[in-house]
Amino acid sequence: MFAPDTVVSLDRHDPLKRKRDEFLLPSDTIYMDGNSLGALPKQAKDRIAKVVEQQWGNDLIHSWNKHHWIDLPLKVGDKIAALIGAEKGQVIACDSTSVNLFKVLASALKVNSQRHVVLSQRDNFPTDLYMVQGMSEFLGDEACQLKSVSEELLLESLDESVAVLMLTQVNFRSGRLHDMQLLTRRAHEKGVLVVWDLAHSAGALEISLDKCEVDFAVGCGYKYLNGGPGAPAFIYAAKRHHPYMTQPLSGWMGHARPFEFEHDYHAGEAMLRFLAGTPNILSLVVLDAALEVFSQVDMAELRTKSLGLTELFINCVDSTPSLSDFELLSPRNKLERGSQVAYSHPDAFAISQALIAHKVVVDFRAPNIIRFGFTPLYLSYQDVWSASQVLIKIVEEQLYREPKYNARSKVT
Ligand SMILES: *Cc1c(COP(=O)(O)O)cnc(C)c1O
């Protein structure tokens, strides 16, 4: 398929075009699901093979010191800090986003213990809401109670009962981007602490946690950070909270002196106290190597390209009469958009399966949403244009009506 000249020219002037070579991707596939599972950076593949063979295989337990395994959670945390507008020493990589949410929610509720409401958005990612529900079940309503409201009601719901405002910066369904600075400021004006979930924004756009005076944040290692399936997630806690913050998963690795094997728990220095058990070294190694891809990347350029890609796709759909049944769920205003575009369609499931069969990898979210993810590091404008042409063919020729595109698997 030959793209129009404008698309060719956009690729020619793309400052990130060489980044694609740093990833292993099947050459016949247009991968638009980096918002669910990032692609494999070549460096990560090489590094993990060496670490397994030489460090684990040969140096065995000495590697904790010899190869600095013990320092990986903070080392990787500092690399992530550079991508999310945080000074060093405020981010640690560990556990999953869900577990980390529990830790930071507990920390924030403890700081604001005169209050008990955790305010969030009804259509937040379910795990975020579930973790608050679990905390509430465990501590009782008088210590923790979830209040979830529609996006329009967030600001007016910030009152003196609210301890914590917990939001996801980019909505996982619609791709809508919150104004982090505004919401954080309005929360602080009411004495409310903020917890931001960066699952769909870390590595996808510019973030300024320090500048926005965010209290706590969590995020995901396997989406735009390309850390591999089940990669360690991360926690950010603003330096001003370090002296007194606590978290209840007080495992030995978060102890000030784990190898003294003392009877009583004493919380470790700053971010280290967010560790619970032994760090997942092999996964940290992969994430550490994967983050090298970002070392020469200007996040402002990355954001510009991301918006260019989403804009091109939306324009392709808009200008195709046969796609008029696709309803755009993502904001048209690019300043309110993350790095994904979602459409609803009555046959969303079958169309998403047909796209995948035609090597355009997207994902489906119940009940009727197709998500197209735009990863500026390894997608070109040509890819996006080609994906739109495949979509048009599938719809115009009704290819998605084949029965095989209607069978559901366990993971969608
Ligand atoms: C992907 C995602 C998560 C993932 O949580 P895990 O515990 O790492 O599986 C959490 N929150 C949001 C908003 C997400 O999009």
XYZ file of C-alpha atoms and ligand atoms in Angstrom:
427
model
C 0.000 0.000 0.000
C 1.401 3.384 -0.959
C 0.573 6.136 1.443
C -0.213 9.692 0.351
C 2.766 12.057 0.079
C 1.918 13.838 3.308
C 2.284 10.561 5.228
C 5.608 9.791 3.568
C 6.819 13.268 4.392
C 5.727 13.003 8.030
C 7.833 9.854 8.377
C 10.788 11.429 6.623
C 10.850 14.277 9.150
C 10.167 12.110 12.198
C 13.004 12.610 14.731
C 12.123 9.255 16.363
C 12.099 7.134 13.203
C 15.330 5.273 14.082
C 13.880 4.036 17.362
C 11.923 1.290 15.645
C 15.167 -0.546 14.926
C 15.676 -0.923 18.663
C 12.638 -3.223 18.892
C 11.996 -6.784 17.784
C 8.648 -6.776 16.024
C 7.258 -9.164 13.405
C 7.801 -7.414 10.073
C 4.310 -8.225 8.764
C 2.515 -6.786 11.801
C 1.300 -3.314 12.723
C 1.355 -3.390 16.482
C -1.229 -1.024 17.960
C -1.439 -2.633 21.369
C 1.609 -1.155 23.084
C -0.812 0.348 25.600
C -1.536 -3.207 26.811
C 1.838 -4.889 26.349
C 4.814 -2.965 25.005
C 7.025 -4.510 22.320
C 10.355 -6.218 23.065
C 13.424 -3.959 22.980
C 16.443 -5.775 21.503
C 18.590 -4.590 24.396
C 16.245 -6.243 26.877
C 16.421 -9.566 25.058
C 20.225 -9.487 24.990
C 20.616 -8.326 28.573
C 18.328 -10.937 30.128
C 20.105 -13.745 28.246
C 23.461 -12.575 29.639
C 22.173 -12.058 33.160
C 20.621 -15.500 33.279
C 23.728 -17.194 31.957
C 26.524 -15.244 33.603
C 25.066 -13.700 36.751
C 22.551 -16.297 37.860
C 24.198 -19.255 36.121
C 27.768 -18.551 37.109
C 28.036 -16.001 39.893
C 24.925 -17.266 41.667
C 24.222 -15.647 45.025
C 27.296 -13.382 44.837
C 25.429 -11.429 42.186
C 23.370 -9.608 44.808
C 26.543 -7.630 45.576
C 28.823 -8.281 42.619
C 26.212 -7.276 40.028
C 24.282 -4.911 42.300
C 21.000 -6.791 42.133
C 20.080 -5.347 45.495
C 20.199 -1.789 44.062
C 17.961 -2.476 41.063
C 14.616 -1.282 42.502
C 15.990 2.225 43.121
C 18.204 2.276 40.034
C 15.268 1.414 37.783
C 13.115 3.822 39.793
C 15.501 6.672 38.997
C 15.346 5.880 35.280
C 11.546 6.036 35.428
C 11.737 9.255 37.480
C 13.438 10.964 34.535
C 10.400 10.143 32.349
C 7.745 11.391 34.750
C 9.183 14.703 35.905
C 10.532 13.535 39.249
C 13.868 14.255 40.909
C 15.879 11.175 41.787
C 15.195 9.263 44.976
C 11.398 9.484 44.736
C 10.585 6.439 42.605
C 11.013 2.726 43.245
C 10.250 -0.184 40.890
C 8.574 -3.167 42.532
C 5.503 -5.422 42.653
C 2.406 -4.824 40.523
C 0.423 -1.620 40.117
C -2.425 -3.120 42.167
C -0.189 -3.991 45.114
C 1.521 -0.610 44.904
C -1.860 1.119 44.946
C -2.601 -0.617 48.227
C 0.681 0.638 49.676
C 0.287 4.267 48.633
C -3.409 4.371 49.547
C -2.518 3.156 53.018
C 0.277 5.761 53.244
C -1.994 8.578 52.142
C -4.868 7.532 54.420
C -2.457 7.447 57.342
C -1.193 10.968 56.601
C -4.775 12.248 56.322
C -6.204 10.046 59.073
C -8.821 12.576 60.204
C -10.679 11.806 56.977
C -11.810 8.553 55.397
C -13.151 9.022 51.845
C -11.155 7.963 48.784
C -12.632 9.865 45.860
C -12.271 8.369 42.407
C -13.909 8.216 39.023
C -16.616 5.640 38.245
C -14.982 4.567 35.009
C -11.497 4.258 36.478
C -9.646 1.022 35.750
C -11.379 -1.638 37.886
C -8.297 -2.715 39.847
C -7.918 0.815 41.227
C -11.487 0.744 42.529
C -11.195 -2.851 43.729
C -8.103 -2.053 45.798
C -9.992 0.700 47.627
C -12.942 -1.641 48.144
C -10.592 -4.250 49.604
C -8.968 -1.682 51.873
C -12.395 -0.534 53.016
C -13.479 -4.099 53.742
C -10.301 -4.625 55.749
C -10.199 -1.364 57.729
C -13.923 -0.649 57.953
C -15.947 2.213 56.465
C -14.969 4.645 59.178
C -11.309 4.407 58.064
C -11.702 4.013 54.311
C -14.676 4.466 52.057
C -14.744 4.601 48.282
C -16.718 7.353 46.639
C -16.718 7.057 42.850
C -18.354 9.762 40.769
C -18.537 10.686 37.101
C -15.733 12.837 35.753
C -17.925 15.969 35.708
C -18.580 15.692 39.446
C -14.976 15.251 40.582
C -14.185 18.857 41.452
C -17.406 19.548 43.312
C -16.999 16.295 45.267
C -13.735 17.479 46.812
C -14.814 18.357 50.330
C -13.591 18.053 53.918
C -14.501 14.347 54.147
C -12.121 13.388 51.349
C -8.718 12.061 52.404
C -7.425 11.003 48.997
C -8.232 11.786 45.377
C -7.193 8.750 43.327
C -7.277 9.138 39.559
C -5.809 7.583 36.449
C -4.223 10.269 34.310
C -5.283 8.732 30.978
C -8.534 6.771 30.985
C -7.979 3.191 29.833
C -11.139 3.108 27.717
C -11.509 6.565 26.216
C -7.897 7.714 26.298
C -9.036 10.983 27.900
C -6.242 12.884 29.643
C -6.864 14.637 32.956
C -5.434 18.048 33.820
C -3.073 16.811 36.531
C -1.952 20.247 37.636
C -5.450 21.643 38.051
C -6.918 18.618 39.835
C -3.935 18.312 42.162
C -4.133 21.995 43.063
C -7.877 21.904 43.696
C -7.465 18.787 45.845
C -4.729 20.429 47.916
C -6.879 23.518 48.432
C -9.327 21.227 50.237
C -6.649 19.400 52.207
C -6.939 16.306 50.002
C -3.895 14.214 49.041
C -3.603 12.919 45.474
C -2.657 9.513 44.118
C -2.195 9.430 40.345
C -2.141 6.189 38.368
C 0.170 6.661 35.372
C -0.461 3.252 33.756
C -1.453 4.797 30.429
C 0.752 7.865 30.566
C 4.252 6.917 31.786
C 6.383 6.646 28.651
C 3.577 7.994 26.462
C 3.581 11.712 27.245
C 5.300 14.421 29.267
C 4.512 14.239 32.964
C 5.609 16.719 35.645
C 4.953 15.101 39.010
C 7.266 17.386 40.989
C 6.044 20.535 39.296
C 2.398 19.578 39.843
C 3.210 18.847 43.515
C 1.685 15.392 43.289
C 1.769 13.435 46.556
C 1.883 9.832 45.353
C 1.759 8.030 42.030
C 1.911 4.491 40.720
C 2.390 3.156 37.215
C 2.874 0.169 35.057
C 6.115 -1.306 33.669
C 4.727 -3.418 30.835
C 2.756 -0.889 28.797
C 4.569 2.134 27.316
C 7.735 1.337 29.293
C 8.108 -1.978 27.417
C 9.276 -3.956 30.462
C 7.646 -7.238 29.370
C 4.653 -9.234 30.621
C 4.132 -8.748 34.344
C 7.040 -6.271 34.572
C 7.546 -4.571 37.936
C 5.373 -1.520 38.421
C 6.541 1.635 40.230
C 5.720 4.004 43.058
C 6.422 7.721 43.312
C 6.248 9.495 46.659
C 7.069 13.201 46.947
C 10.175 13.885 49.022
C 8.236 16.027 51.498
C 6.341 12.915 52.652
C 9.419 10.736 53.116
C 10.190 11.523 56.763
C 6.897 10.177 58.120
C 5.269 7.984 55.449
C 4.570 4.337 56.270
C 2.980 1.403 54.498
C 1.545 -1.752 56.016
C 3.206 -4.432 53.856
C 6.222 -4.285 56.137
C 8.282 -7.101 54.700
C 11.946 -7.631 55.427
C 13.218 -6.019 52.220
C 11.680 -2.731 53.312
C 13.471 -2.931 56.661
C 16.253 -0.465 57.435
C 18.691 -3.363 57.984
C 17.298 -6.524 56.356
C 20.444 -8.555 56.912
C 20.605 -7.871 60.639
C 17.516 -10.082 60.950
C 16.200 -8.039 63.862
C 13.019 -9.026 65.683
C 11.194 -5.734 65.156
C 10.426 -3.841 61.991
C 12.137 -0.514 61.366
C 11.186 1.112 58.095
C 14.003 1.540 55.577
C 15.285 4.815 54.174
C 12.825 6.833 52.039
C 11.485 4.861 49.043
C 13.062 1.600 50.178
C 10.299 1.201 52.732
C 7.886 0.506 49.884
C 9.582 -2.832 49.268
C 7.981 -5.860 50.849
C 9.641 -9.084 49.705
C 12.618 -9.997 47.544
C 12.717 -7.944 44.333
C 11.922 -9.752 41.100
C 15.453 -9.458 39.720
C 15.016 -10.993 36.284
C 12.042 -8.773 35.524
C 13.869 -5.732 36.868
C 16.796 -6.521 34.577
C 14.467 -6.575 31.569
C 12.793 -3.315 32.581
C 16.162 -1.677 33.273
C 17.406 -2.578 29.779
C 14.075 -1.649 28.160
C 14.262 1.846 29.659
C 17.552 2.439 27.802
C 15.401 2.947 24.705
C 14.298 6.258 26.224
C 17.808 7.505 26.979
C 18.076 9.805 23.937
C 14.375 10.540 23.653
C 12.982 14.023 24.156
C 9.549 13.467 25.731
C 8.211 16.639 24.096
C 9.095 15.201 20.672
C 7.561 11.885 21.640
C 4.330 13.626 22.641
C 4.261 15.618 19.400
C 4.589 12.435 17.375
C 1.993 10.622 19.471
C -0.512 13.403 18.783
C 0.438 13.389 15.101
C -0.281 9.651 14.892
C -3.627 9.818 16.695
C -4.647 12.853 14.635
C -3.828 11.072 11.371
C -5.879 8.022 12.367
C -8.888 10.044 13.477
C -8.750 12.006 10.208
C -8.629 8.794 8.165
C -11.726 7.449 9.936
C -13.552 10.785 9.770
C -13.033 11.113 6.049
C -14.290 7.609 5.206
C -18.090 7.449 4.789
C -18.157 3.635 5.195
C -16.767 4.064 8.728
C -19.548 6.374 9.873
C -20.785 3.729 12.365
C -17.579 4.137 14.348
C -18.220 6.467 17.254
C -15.120 8.219 18.560
C -14.932 7.887 22.356
C -11.615 9.736 22.638
C -11.471 13.520 22.804
C -11.189 15.370 19.509
C -9.222 18.077 21.252
C -5.708 16.687 21.187
C -4.727 18.413 24.421
C -7.238 16.148 26.194
C -5.999 12.968 24.560
C -3.487 10.351 25.681
C -1.755 8.037 23.200
C -4.681 5.826 22.275
C -7.874 6.217 20.296
C -11.035 4.314 21.125
C -14.123 3.786 19.029
C -17.377 2.085 19.837
C -19.119 0.005 17.221
C -21.909 -2.615 17.510
C -19.582 -5.230 15.946
C -16.469 -4.096 17.815
C -15.457 -7.585 18.901
C -15.623 -9.205 15.460
C -13.938 -6.211 13.821
C -11.095 -6.281 16.353
C -10.593 -10.022 15.680
C -10.618 -9.455 11.925
C -8.056 -6.649 12.313
C -5.810 -8.944 14.336
C -6.169 -11.701 11.710
C -5.078 -9.120 9.138
C -2.007 -8.312 11.255
C -3.226 -5.068 12.730
C -3.024 -5.809 16.441
C -5.565 -3.823 18.462
C -7.617 -4.763 21.479
C -11.244 -5.020 22.388
C -12.752 -3.778 25.641
C -16.228 -4.864 26.677
C -18.915 -4.149 25.787
C -18.268 -2.594 22.357
C -14.957 -0.738 22.249
C -11.940 -1.114 19.949
C -8.759 0.497 21.260
C -5.979 1.575 18.923
C -2.720 2.222 20.754
C -0.104 4.574 19.287
C 3.431 3.987 20.473
C 5.591 6.728 18.956
C 8.815 4.762 19.424
C 7.903 1.978 17.019
C 4.921 3.082 14.942
C 5.312 5.164 11.801
C 2.774 7.392 10.093
C 2.807 4.853 7.252
C 1.811 2.131 9.752
C -1.105 4.200 10.965
C -2.275 4.964 7.464
C -1.963 1.296 6.452
C -3.935 0.236 9.543
C -6.737 2.592 8.528
C -6.792 1.052 5.025
C -7.056 -2.466 6.504
C -9.926 -1.297 8.701
C -11.713 0.186 5.703
C -11.305 -3.049 3.727
C -12.598 -5.178 6.629
C -15.677 -3.001 6.994
C -16.436 -2.374 3.326
C -16.054 -6.036 2.388
C -17.780 -7.132 5.620
C -14.933 -9.557 6.306
C -15.634 -9.361 10.037
C -18.896 -11.250 9.582
C -17.081 -14.553 9.254
C -18.056 -16.772 12.215
C -14.440 -17.353 13.244
C -14.117 -13.701 14.265
C -16.800 -14.110 16.905
C -15.122 -16.728 19.140
C -13.816 -15.276 22.425
C -10.615 -16.290 24.222
C -9.839 -15.995 27.920
C -7.769 -12.816 27.567
C -9.165 -10.077 25.314
C -2.914 -1.712 33.285
C -3.418 -0.982 34.472
C -3.163 -1.463 35.759
C -2.460 -2.789 35.922
O -2.391 -3.221 37.220
P -1.513 -4.511 37.541
O -1.695 -4.700 38.984
O -0.079 -4.163 37.209
O -2.010 -5.639 36.721
C -3.588 -0.708 36.831
N -4.239 0.468 36.659
C -4.508 0.951 35.426
C -5.199 2.249 35.269
C -4.120 0.230 34.303
O -4.401 0.681 33.091
